[in-house]
Amino acid sequence: MNNSNHIKSFVKRSGRITNSQKVFLNNKDSDYNFFSIDKALHYEKIFNNKNPYVLDIGFGDGKLLTNIAKKFPEVNFIGLEVYESGIGNVLKQICEEELDNIKISCCDAIVFLSNFIKDESLYGVSLFFPDPWPKKKHHKRRIIDKEFINLLSRKIYKNGFIKIATDWSNYSDIIIEIFNQNNKFEKINDIYLYKNRCLTKFEKRGISLGHKISELSYRLK
Ligand SMILES: C[S@@+](CC[C@H](N)C(=O)[O-])C[C@H]1O[C@@H](n2cnc3c(N)ncnc32)[C@H](O)[C@@H]1O
């Protein structure tokens, strides 16, 4: 498997987990909306349609992901997260809302993209409030860097998008610089899927700390 030795962009948070989340988490392997990494090889068959796919990396508690999937049933969403209580939570929401256009996996996005996503197959990739790793000595752990954007540029098809939101101005400056130096993408105003989107948990935290929210949207030329 490629890229399994890269620096990890996450630490496994444990977090509080409710009994109902635990039930969904413990039963995930038999949950139709969850696929383990070995099944990811057949990811094209996990939706019974040919609708476009969007990959959401690090969905956290999953509220924004389920909210958007509900609004846009004609788009398929694959959500990746390594935070177990988030996985239990999103599987519960998918079941309660009877959504059939989201599938979830518990996997490092870099491993998943490198090994299981065909080139030019994704309509888009979203990262809402990726871990900021604020200390300079930890910047190397940030998921978004030059190599990561190059990887995405191979996996997204022409006119597909990358949507990023962050409340760390120093991270957003670096992301803008990476895209400025990458001639495969052009900056666009917004992506229709995310207009009037709800706020995420980490976004609310950033706002309460007085952080400015940067919304960055790019289209593959
Ligand atoms: C700061 S949280 C943001 C969660 C959510 N998007 C929000 O805005 O509330 C970042 C999330 O990304 C996840 N994450 C970080 N690196 C990841 C990776 N390589 N693959 C999958 N998930 C990752 C973390 O587990 C964490 O839950």
PDB file of C-alpha atoms and ligand atoms in Angstrom:
ATOM      1  CA  MET A   1       0.000   0.000   0.000  1.00  0.00           C
ATOM      2  CA  ASN A   2       1.428   3.379  -0.944  1.00  0.00           C
ATOM      3  CA  ASN A   3       1.793   6.322   1.364  1.00  0.00           C
ATOM      4  CA  SER A   4       1.248   4.366   4.589  1.00  0.00           C
ATOM      5  CA  ASN A   5       4.452   5.799   6.123  1.00  0.00           C
ATOM      6  CA  HIS A   6       3.632   9.469   5.669  1.00  0.00           C
ATOM      7  CA  ILE A   7       3.388  11.810   8.668  1.00  0.00           C
ATOM      8  CA  LYS A   8      -0.138  11.491  10.052  1.00  0.00           C
ATOM      9  CA  SER A   9      -2.325  14.590   9.961  1.00  0.00           C
ATOM     10  CA  PHE A  10      -4.355  13.398  12.951  1.00  0.00           C
ATOM     11  CA  VAL A  11      -4.137  12.044  16.434  1.00  0.00           C
ATOM     12  CA  LYS A  12      -6.907   9.623  17.287  1.00  0.00           C
ATOM     13  CA  ARG A  13      -9.262  11.612  19.512  1.00  0.00           C
ATOM     14  CA  SER A  14     -11.367   9.504  21.839  1.00  0.00           C
ATOM     15  CA  GLY A  15     -14.058  12.041  22.778  1.00  0.00           C
ATOM     16  CA  ARG A  16     -17.309  11.351  24.600  1.00  0.00           C
ATOM     17  CA  ILE A  17     -19.382   8.689  22.964  1.00  0.00           C
ATOM     18  CA  THR A  18     -23.070   8.224  23.673  1.00  0.00           C
ATOM     19  CA  ASN A  19     -24.661   4.794  24.034  1.00  0.00           C
ATOM     20  CA  SER A  20     -26.545   5.152  20.751  1.00  0.00           C
ATOM     21  CA  GLN A  21     -23.363   6.199  18.890  1.00  0.00           C
ATOM     22  CA  LYS A  22     -21.639   3.175  20.434  1.00  0.00           C
ATOM     23  CA  VAL A  23     -24.340   0.864  19.070  1.00  0.00           C
ATOM     24  CA  PHE A  24     -23.791   2.216  15.529  1.00  0.00           C
ATOM     25  CA  LEU A  25     -20.019   2.113  15.920  1.00  0.00           C
ATOM     26  CA  ASN A  26     -20.004  -1.472  17.212  1.00  0.00           C
ATOM     27  CA  ASN A  27     -22.275  -2.615  14.378  1.00  0.00           C
ATOM     28  CA  LYS A  28     -20.544  -0.651  11.652  1.00  0.00           C
ATOM     29  CA  ASP A  29     -19.167  -3.711   9.843  1.00  0.00           C
ATOM     30  CA  SER A  30     -22.671  -4.923   9.096  1.00  0.00           C
ATOM     31  CA  ASP A  31     -23.958  -1.404   8.391  1.00  0.00           C
ATOM     32  CA  TYR A  32     -24.788  -0.917   4.732  1.00  0.00           C
ATOM     33  CA  ASN A  33     -23.597   2.698   4.975  1.00  0.00           C
ATOM     34  CA  PHE A  34     -20.096   1.794   6.198  1.00  0.00           C
ATOM     35  CA  PHE A  35     -17.340   0.148   4.223  1.00  0.00           C
ATOM     36  CA  SER A  36     -14.023  -1.090   5.546  1.00  0.00           C
ATOM     37  CA  ILE A  37     -10.871  -0.255   3.658  1.00  0.00           C
ATOM     38  CA  ASP A  38     -10.648  -3.646   1.897  1.00  0.00           C
ATOM     39  CA  LYS A  39     -14.154  -3.130   0.530  1.00  0.00           C
ATOM     40  CA  ALA A  40     -13.088   0.302  -0.650  1.00  0.00           C
ATOM     41  CA  LEU A  41     -11.560  -1.388  -3.668  1.00  0.00           C
ATOM     42  CA  HIS A  42     -15.107  -1.745  -4.942  1.00  0.00           C
ATOM     43  CA  TYR A  43     -16.159   1.721  -3.979  1.00  0.00           C
ATOM     44  CA  GLU A  44     -17.721   2.344  -7.373  1.00  0.00           C
ATOM     45  CA  LYS A  45     -20.282  -0.321  -6.618  1.00  0.00           C
ATOM     46  CA  ILE A  46     -21.249   0.964  -3.211  1.00  0.00           C
ATOM     47  CA  PHE A  47     -23.794   3.364  -4.690  1.00  0.00           C
ATOM     48  CA  ASN A  48     -26.334   1.908  -7.063  1.00  0.00           C
ATOM     49  CA  ASN A  49     -26.085   4.771  -9.512  1.00  0.00           C
ATOM     50  CA  LYS A  50     -23.650   6.726 -11.640  1.00  0.00           C
ATOM     51  CA  ASN A  51     -24.080  10.040  -9.833  1.00  0.00           C
ATOM     52  CA  PRO A  52     -20.959  12.124  -9.216  1.00  0.00           C
ATOM     53  CA  TYR A  53     -18.912  11.511  -6.047  1.00  0.00           C
ATOM     54  CA  VAL A  54     -17.693  14.043  -3.533  1.00  0.00           C
ATOM     55  CA  LEU A  55     -15.151  13.004  -0.906  1.00  0.00           C
ATOM     56  CA  ASP A  56     -15.477  14.761   2.453  1.00  0.00           C
ATOM     57  CA  ILE A  57     -12.298  14.441   4.507  1.00  0.00           C
ATOM     58  CA  GLY A  58     -12.510  14.705   8.301  1.00  0.00           C
ATOM     59  CA  PHE A  59     -16.280  15.164   8.717  1.00  0.00           C
ATOM     60  CA  GLY A  60     -16.030  15.340  12.538  1.00  0.00           C
ATOM     61  CA  ASP A  61     -19.522  14.924  14.006  1.00  0.00           C
ATOM     62  CA  GLY A  62     -20.909  14.624  10.457  1.00  0.00           C
ATOM     63  CA  LYS A  63     -23.702  17.205  10.802  1.00  0.00           C
ATOM     64  CA  LEU A  64     -22.614  19.275   7.804  1.00  0.00           C
ATOM     65  CA  LEU A  65     -22.053  16.154   5.681  1.00  0.00           C
ATOM     66  CA  THR A  66     -25.545  14.753   6.354  1.00  0.00           C
ATOM     67  CA  ASN A  67     -27.100  18.194   5.940  1.00  0.00           C
ATOM     68  CA  ILE A  68     -25.568  18.662   2.485  1.00  0.00           C
ATOM     69  CA  ALA A  69     -26.265  15.090   1.371  1.00  0.00           C
ATOM     70  CA  LYS A  70     -29.906  15.548   2.296  1.00  0.00           C
ATOM     71  CA  LYS A  71     -30.138  18.754   0.227  1.00  0.00           C
ATOM     72  CA  PHE A  72     -28.457  17.169  -2.815  1.00  0.00           C
ATOM     73  CA  PRO A  73     -29.712  13.592  -3.287  1.00  0.00           C
ATOM     74  CA  GLU A  74     -28.366  13.605  -6.870  1.00  0.00           C
ATOM     75  CA  VAL A  75     -24.767  13.716  -5.546  1.00  0.00           C
ATOM     76  CA  ASN A  76     -23.000  10.822  -3.774  1.00  0.00           C
ATOM     77  CA  PHE A  77     -20.837  11.562  -0.749  1.00  0.00           C
ATOM     78  CA  ILE A  78     -18.043   9.450   0.709  1.00  0.00           C
ATOM     79  CA  GLY A  79     -17.110  10.599   4.205  1.00  0.00           C
ATOM     80  CA  LEU A  80     -13.742   9.753   5.710  1.00  0.00           C
ATOM     81  CA  GLU A  81     -12.950  10.138   9.383  1.00  0.00           C
ATOM     82  CA  VAL A  82     -10.677   8.491  11.931  1.00  0.00           C
ATOM     83  CA  TYR A  83     -12.568   9.842  14.959  1.00  0.00           C
ATOM     84  CA  GLU A  84     -14.685   6.956  16.209  1.00  0.00           C
ATOM     85  CA  SER A  85     -17.405   8.836  18.012  1.00  0.00           C
ATOM     86  CA  GLY A  86     -17.894  10.892  14.814  1.00  0.00           C
ATOM     87  CA  ILE A  87     -18.337   7.665  12.855  1.00  0.00           C
ATOM     88  CA  GLY A  88     -20.928   6.365  15.335  1.00  0.00           C
ATOM     89  CA  ASN A  89     -22.697   9.717  15.164  1.00  0.00           C
ATOM     90  CA  VAL A  90     -22.825   9.991  11.386  1.00  0.00           C
ATOM     91  CA  LEU A  91     -24.010   6.388  10.920  1.00  0.00           C
ATOM     92  CA  LYS A  92     -26.820   7.140  13.365  1.00  0.00           C
ATOM     93  CA  GLN A  93     -27.780  10.299  11.463  1.00  0.00           C
ATOM     94  CA  ILE A  94     -27.702   8.519   8.081  1.00  0.00           C
ATOM     95  CA  CYS A  95     -29.998   5.811   9.453  1.00  0.00           C
ATOM     96  CA  GLU A  96     -32.406   8.259  11.127  1.00  0.00           C
ATOM     97  CA  GLU A  97     -32.622  10.493   8.050  1.00  0.00           C
ATOM     98  CA  GLU A  98     -32.790   7.478   5.696  1.00  0.00           C
ATOM     99  CA  LEU A  99     -30.071   8.908   3.449  1.00  0.00           C
ATOM    100  CA  ASP A 100     -28.876   6.632   0.671  1.00  0.00           C
ATOM    101  CA  ASN A 101     -26.252   8.936  -0.866  1.00  0.00           C
ATOM    102  CA  ILE A 102     -23.575   8.833   1.891  1.00  0.00           C
ATOM    103  CA  LYS A 103     -21.104   6.054   2.574  1.00  0.00           C
ATOM    104  CA  ILE A 104     -18.572   6.223   5.382  1.00  0.00           C
ATOM    105  CA  SER A 105     -15.155   4.758   5.956  1.00  0.00           C
ATOM    106  CA  CYS A 106     -12.709   4.953   8.860  1.00  0.00           C
ATOM    107  CA  CYS A 107      -9.496   5.621   7.038  1.00  0.00           C
ATOM    108  CA  ASP A 108      -6.617   8.031   6.615  1.00  0.00           C
ATOM    109  CA  ALA A 109      -7.606  10.128   3.601  1.00  0.00           C
ATOM    110  CA  ILE A 110      -4.098  10.035   2.121  1.00  0.00           C
ATOM    111  CA  VAL A 111      -4.033   6.230   2.145  1.00  0.00           C
ATOM    112  CA  PHE A 112      -7.563   6.100   0.747  1.00  0.00           C
ATOM    113  CA  LEU A 113      -6.907   8.572  -2.060  1.00  0.00           C
ATOM    114  CA  SER A 114      -3.564   7.039  -2.992  1.00  0.00           C
ATOM    115  CA  ASN A 115      -4.788   3.464  -3.150  1.00  0.00           C
ATOM    116  CA  PHE A 116      -8.512   3.312  -3.729  1.00  0.00           C
ATOM    117  CA  ILE A 117      -9.588   6.276  -5.789  1.00  0.00           C
ATOM    118  CA  LYS A 118      -9.061   6.060  -9.514  1.00  0.00           C
ATOM    119  CA  ASP A 119      -7.515   9.002 -11.291  1.00  0.00           C
ATOM    120  CA  GLU A 120     -10.005  11.544 -12.668  1.00  0.00           C
ATOM    121  CA  SER A 121     -12.935   9.954 -10.863  1.00  0.00           C
ATOM    122  CA  LEU A 122     -14.020  12.482  -8.219  1.00  0.00           C
ATOM    123  CA  TYR A 123     -16.344  15.399  -8.780  1.00  0.00           C
ATOM    124  CA  GLY A 124     -14.974  17.144  -5.729  1.00  0.00           C
ATOM    125  CA  VAL A 125     -13.184  17.036  -2.398  1.00  0.00           C
ATOM    126  CA  SER A 126     -14.115  19.009   0.696  1.00  0.00           C
ATOM    127  CA  LEU A 127     -12.149  19.692   3.860  1.00  0.00           C
ATOM    128  CA  PHE A 128     -13.962  21.664   6.504  1.00  0.00           C
ATOM    129  CA  PHE A 129     -11.670  22.923   9.241  1.00  0.00           C
ATOM    130  CA  PRO A 130      -8.792  20.493   8.763  1.00  0.00           C
ATOM    131  CA  ASP A 131      -6.645  20.130  11.892  1.00  0.00           C
ATOM    132  CA  PRO A 132      -4.636  23.391  11.957  1.00  0.00           C
ATOM    133  CA  TRP A 133      -1.544  22.150  13.812  1.00  0.00           C
ATOM    134  CA  PRO A 134      -0.853  25.753  14.879  1.00  0.00           C
ATOM    135  CA  LYS A 135       2.697  25.346  16.225  1.00  0.00           C
ATOM    136  CA  LYS A 136       5.309  25.887  13.537  1.00  0.00           C
ATOM    137  CA  LYS A 137       7.136  22.687  14.456  1.00  0.00           C
ATOM    138  CA  HIS A 138       3.880  20.795  13.718  1.00  0.00           C
ATOM    139  CA  HIS A 139       3.118  22.419  10.353  1.00  0.00           C
ATOM    140  CA  LYS A 140       4.479  19.308   8.639  1.00  0.00           C
ATOM    141  CA  ARG A 141       1.446  17.429  10.030  1.00  0.00           C
ATOM    142  CA  ARG A 142      -1.053  19.632   8.182  1.00  0.00           C
ATOM    143  CA  ILE A 143      -2.896  17.546   5.611  1.00  0.00           C
ATOM    144  CA  ILE A 144      -2.945  20.283   2.972  1.00  0.00           C
ATOM    145  CA  ASP A 145       0.439  20.754   1.377  1.00  0.00           C
ATOM    146  CA  LYS A 146       1.820  20.820  -2.153  1.00  0.00           C
ATOM    147  CA  GLU A 147       1.887  17.009  -2.527  1.00  0.00           C
ATOM    148  CA  PHE A 148      -1.650  16.645  -1.225  1.00  0.00           C
ATOM    149  CA  ILE A 149      -3.008  19.188  -3.742  1.00  0.00           C
ATOM    150  CA  ASN A 150      -1.080  17.395  -6.506  1.00  0.00           C
ATOM    151  CA  LEU A 151      -2.656  14.111  -5.384  1.00  0.00           C
ATOM    152  CA  LEU A 152      -6.125  15.704  -5.508  1.00  0.00           C
ATOM    153  CA  SER A 153      -5.415  17.175  -8.937  1.00  0.00           C
ATOM    154  CA  ARG A 154      -4.988  13.606 -10.244  1.00  0.00           C
ATOM    155  CA  LYS A 155      -8.102  12.211  -8.562  1.00  0.00           C
ATOM    156  CA  ILE A 156     -10.572  14.963  -9.491  1.00  0.00           C
ATOM    157  CA  TYR A 157     -11.938  15.171 -13.021  1.00  0.00           C
ATOM    158  CA  LYS A 158     -11.910  18.297 -15.202  1.00  0.00           C
ATOM    159  CA  ASN A 159     -14.148  21.040 -13.802  1.00  0.00           C
ATOM    160  CA  GLY A 160     -14.275  19.224 -10.482  1.00  0.00           C
ATOM    161  CA  PHE A 161     -13.639  21.170  -7.290  1.00  0.00           C
ATOM    162  CA  ILE A 162     -11.796  21.471  -4.010  1.00  0.00           C
ATOM    163  CA  LYS A 163     -13.584  23.232  -1.167  1.00  0.00           C
ATOM    164  CA  ILE A 164     -11.684  24.173   1.977  1.00  0.00           C
ATOM    165  CA  ALA A 165     -12.724  26.194   4.999  1.00  0.00           C
ATOM    166  CA  THR A 166     -10.399  27.105   7.846  1.00  0.00           C
ATOM    167  CA  ASP A 167     -10.380  29.536  10.756  1.00  0.00           C
ATOM    168  CA  TRP A 168      -6.561  29.688  10.891  1.00  0.00           C
ATOM    169  CA  SER A 169      -5.377  32.629   8.801  1.00  0.00           C
ATOM    170  CA  ASN A 170      -1.821  31.345   8.700  1.00  0.00           C
ATOM    171  CA  TYR A 171      -3.061  28.012   7.273  1.00  0.00           C
ATOM    172  CA  SER A 172      -5.299  29.748   4.730  1.00  0.00           C
ATOM    173  CA  ASP A 173      -2.397  31.986   3.569  1.00  0.00           C
ATOM    174  CA  ILE A 174      -0.283  28.895   2.952  1.00  0.00           C
ATOM    175  CA  ILE A 175      -3.122  27.104   1.119  1.00  0.00           C
ATOM    176  CA  ILE A 176      -3.660  30.146  -1.134  1.00  0.00           C
ATOM    177  CA  GLU A 177       0.070  30.211  -1.877  1.00  0.00           C
ATOM    178  CA  ILE A 178       0.055  26.491  -2.783  1.00  0.00           C
ATOM    179  CA  PHE A 179      -2.829  27.043  -5.229  1.00  0.00           C
ATOM    180  CA  ASN A 180      -1.164  30.171  -6.654  1.00  0.00           C
ATOM    181  CA  GLN A 181       1.837  28.043  -7.536  1.00  0.00           C
ATOM    182  CA  ASN A 182      -0.283  25.261  -9.016  1.00  0.00           C
ATOM    183  CA  ASN A 183      -1.495  26.092 -12.503  1.00  0.00           C
ATOM    184  CA  LYS A 184      -3.981  23.215 -12.645  1.00  0.00           C
ATOM    185  CA  PHE A 185      -6.590  24.993 -10.533  1.00  0.00           C
ATOM    186  CA  GLU A 186      -8.404  28.288 -10.755  1.00  0.00           C
ATOM    187  CA  LYS A 187      -9.985  30.112  -7.848  1.00  0.00           C
ATOM    188  CA  ILE A 188     -13.776  30.350  -7.989  1.00  0.00           C
ATOM    189  CA  ASN A 189     -16.298  32.190  -5.814  1.00  0.00           C
ATOM    190  CA  ASP A 190     -18.155  29.280  -4.290  1.00  0.00           C
ATOM    191  CA  ILE A 191     -19.582  25.877  -5.057  1.00  0.00           C
ATOM    192  CA  TYR A 192     -23.360  25.582  -5.224  1.00  0.00           C
ATOM    193  CA  LEU A 193     -23.388  22.626  -2.793  1.00  0.00           C
ATOM    194  CA  TYR A 194     -22.101  24.795   0.040  1.00  0.00           C
ATOM    195  CA  LYS A 195     -24.148  27.971  -0.388  1.00  0.00           C
ATOM    196  CA  ASN A 196     -25.973  28.727   2.890  1.00  0.00           C
ATOM    197  CA  ARG A 197     -24.406  25.669   4.504  1.00  0.00           C
ATOM    198  CA  CYS A 198     -24.746  25.159   8.261  1.00  0.00           C
ATOM    199  CA  LEU A 199     -21.813  25.935  10.540  1.00  0.00           C
ATOM    200  CA  THR A 200     -19.659  23.050  11.728  1.00  0.00           C
ATOM    201  CA  LYS A 201     -18.686  22.341  15.320  1.00  0.00           C
ATOM    202  CA  PHE A 202     -15.087  23.448  14.788  1.00  0.00           C
ATOM    203  CA  GLU A 203     -16.212  26.509  12.869  1.00  0.00           C
ATOM    204  CA  LYS A 204     -18.383  27.594  15.818  1.00  0.00           C
ATOM    205  CA  ARG A 205     -15.404  27.091  18.115  1.00  0.00           C
ATOM    206  CA  GLY A 206     -13.220  29.231  15.828  1.00  0.00           C
ATOM    207  CA  ILE A 207     -15.835  31.984  15.695  1.00  0.00           C
ATOM    208  CA  SER A 208     -16.133  31.978  19.499  1.00  0.00           C
ATOM    209  CA  LEU A 209     -12.355  32.500  19.671  1.00  0.00           C
ATOM    210  CA  GLY A 210     -12.663  35.496  17.330  1.00  0.00           C
ATOM    211  CA  HIS A 211     -11.051  33.736  14.359  1.00  0.00           C
ATOM    212  CA  LYS A 212     -11.859  34.853  10.809  1.00  0.00           C
ATOM    213  CA  ILE A 213     -13.322  32.107   8.614  1.00  0.00           C
ATOM    214  CA  SER A 214     -11.688  31.665   5.186  1.00  0.00           C
ATOM    215  CA  GLU A 215     -13.672  29.848   2.505  1.00  0.00           C
ATOM    216  CA  LEU A 216     -11.508  28.688  -0.392  1.00  0.00           C
ATOM    217  CA  SER A 217     -12.983  27.176  -3.555  1.00  0.00           C
ATOM    218  CA  TYR A 218     -11.020  25.963  -6.587  1.00  0.00           C
ATOM    219  CA  ARG A 219     -11.915  24.365  -9.904  1.00  0.00           C
ATOM    220  CA  LEU A 220      -9.678  21.952 -11.818  1.00  0.00           C
ATOM    221  CA  LYS A 221      -9.082  23.443 -15.257  1.00  0.00           C
TER     222      LYS A 221
HETATM  223  C1  LIG B   1     -10.617  19.992  13.354  1.00  0.00           C
HETATM  224  S1  LIG B   1     -11.581  18.588  12.976  1.00  0.00           S
HETATM  225  C2  LIG B   1     -12.902  19.250  11.976  1.00  0.00           C
HETATM  226  C3  LIG B   1     -14.123  18.376  11.969  1.00  0.00           C
HETATM  227  C4  LIG B   1     -15.312  18.923  11.172  1.00  0.00           C
HETATM  228  N1  LIG B   1     -15.015  18.983   9.751  1.00  0.00           N
HETATM  229  C5  LIG B   1     -15.748  20.264  11.686  1.00  0.00           C
HETATM  230  O1  LIG B   1     -15.518  21.263  10.977  1.00  0.00           O
HETATM  231  O2  LIG B   1     -16.320  20.307  12.781  1.00  0.00           O
HETATM  232  C6  LIG B   1     -10.596  17.762  11.756  1.00  0.00           C
HETATM  233  C7  LIG B   1     -11.014  16.300  11.590  1.00  0.00           C
HETATM  234  O3  LIG B   1     -10.254  15.739  10.526  1.00  0.00           O
HETATM  235  C8  LIG B   1      -9.956  14.387  10.855  1.00  0.00           C
HETATM  236  N2  LIG B   1      -8.759  14.021  10.092  1.00  0.00           N
HETATM  237  C9  LIG B   1      -7.530  14.593  10.188  1.00  0.00           C
HETATM  238  N3  LIG B   1      -6.674  14.030   9.322  1.00  0.00           N
HETATM  239  C10 LIG B   1      -7.390  13.076   8.651  1.00  0.00           C
HETATM  240  C11 LIG B   1      -7.049  12.150   7.634  1.00  0.00           C
HETATM  241  N4  LIG B   1      -5.807  12.083   7.141  1.00  0.00           N
HETATM  242  N5  LIG B   1      -8.005  11.304   7.177  1.00  0.00           N
HETATM  243  C12 LIG B   1      -9.263  11.360   7.683  1.00  0.00           C
HETATM  244  N6  LIG B   1      -9.653  12.229   8.656  1.00  0.00           N
HETATM  245  C13 LIG B   1      -8.726  13.066   9.134  1.00  0.00           C
HETATM  246  C14 LIG B   1      -9.736  14.413  12.351  1.00  0.00           C
HETATM  247  O4  LIG B   1      -9.970  13.132  12.936  1.00  0.00           O
HETATM  248  C15 LIG B   1     -10.751  15.458  12.823  1.00  0.00           C
HETATM  249  O5  LIG B   1     -11.957  14.869  13.256  1.00  0.00           O
END
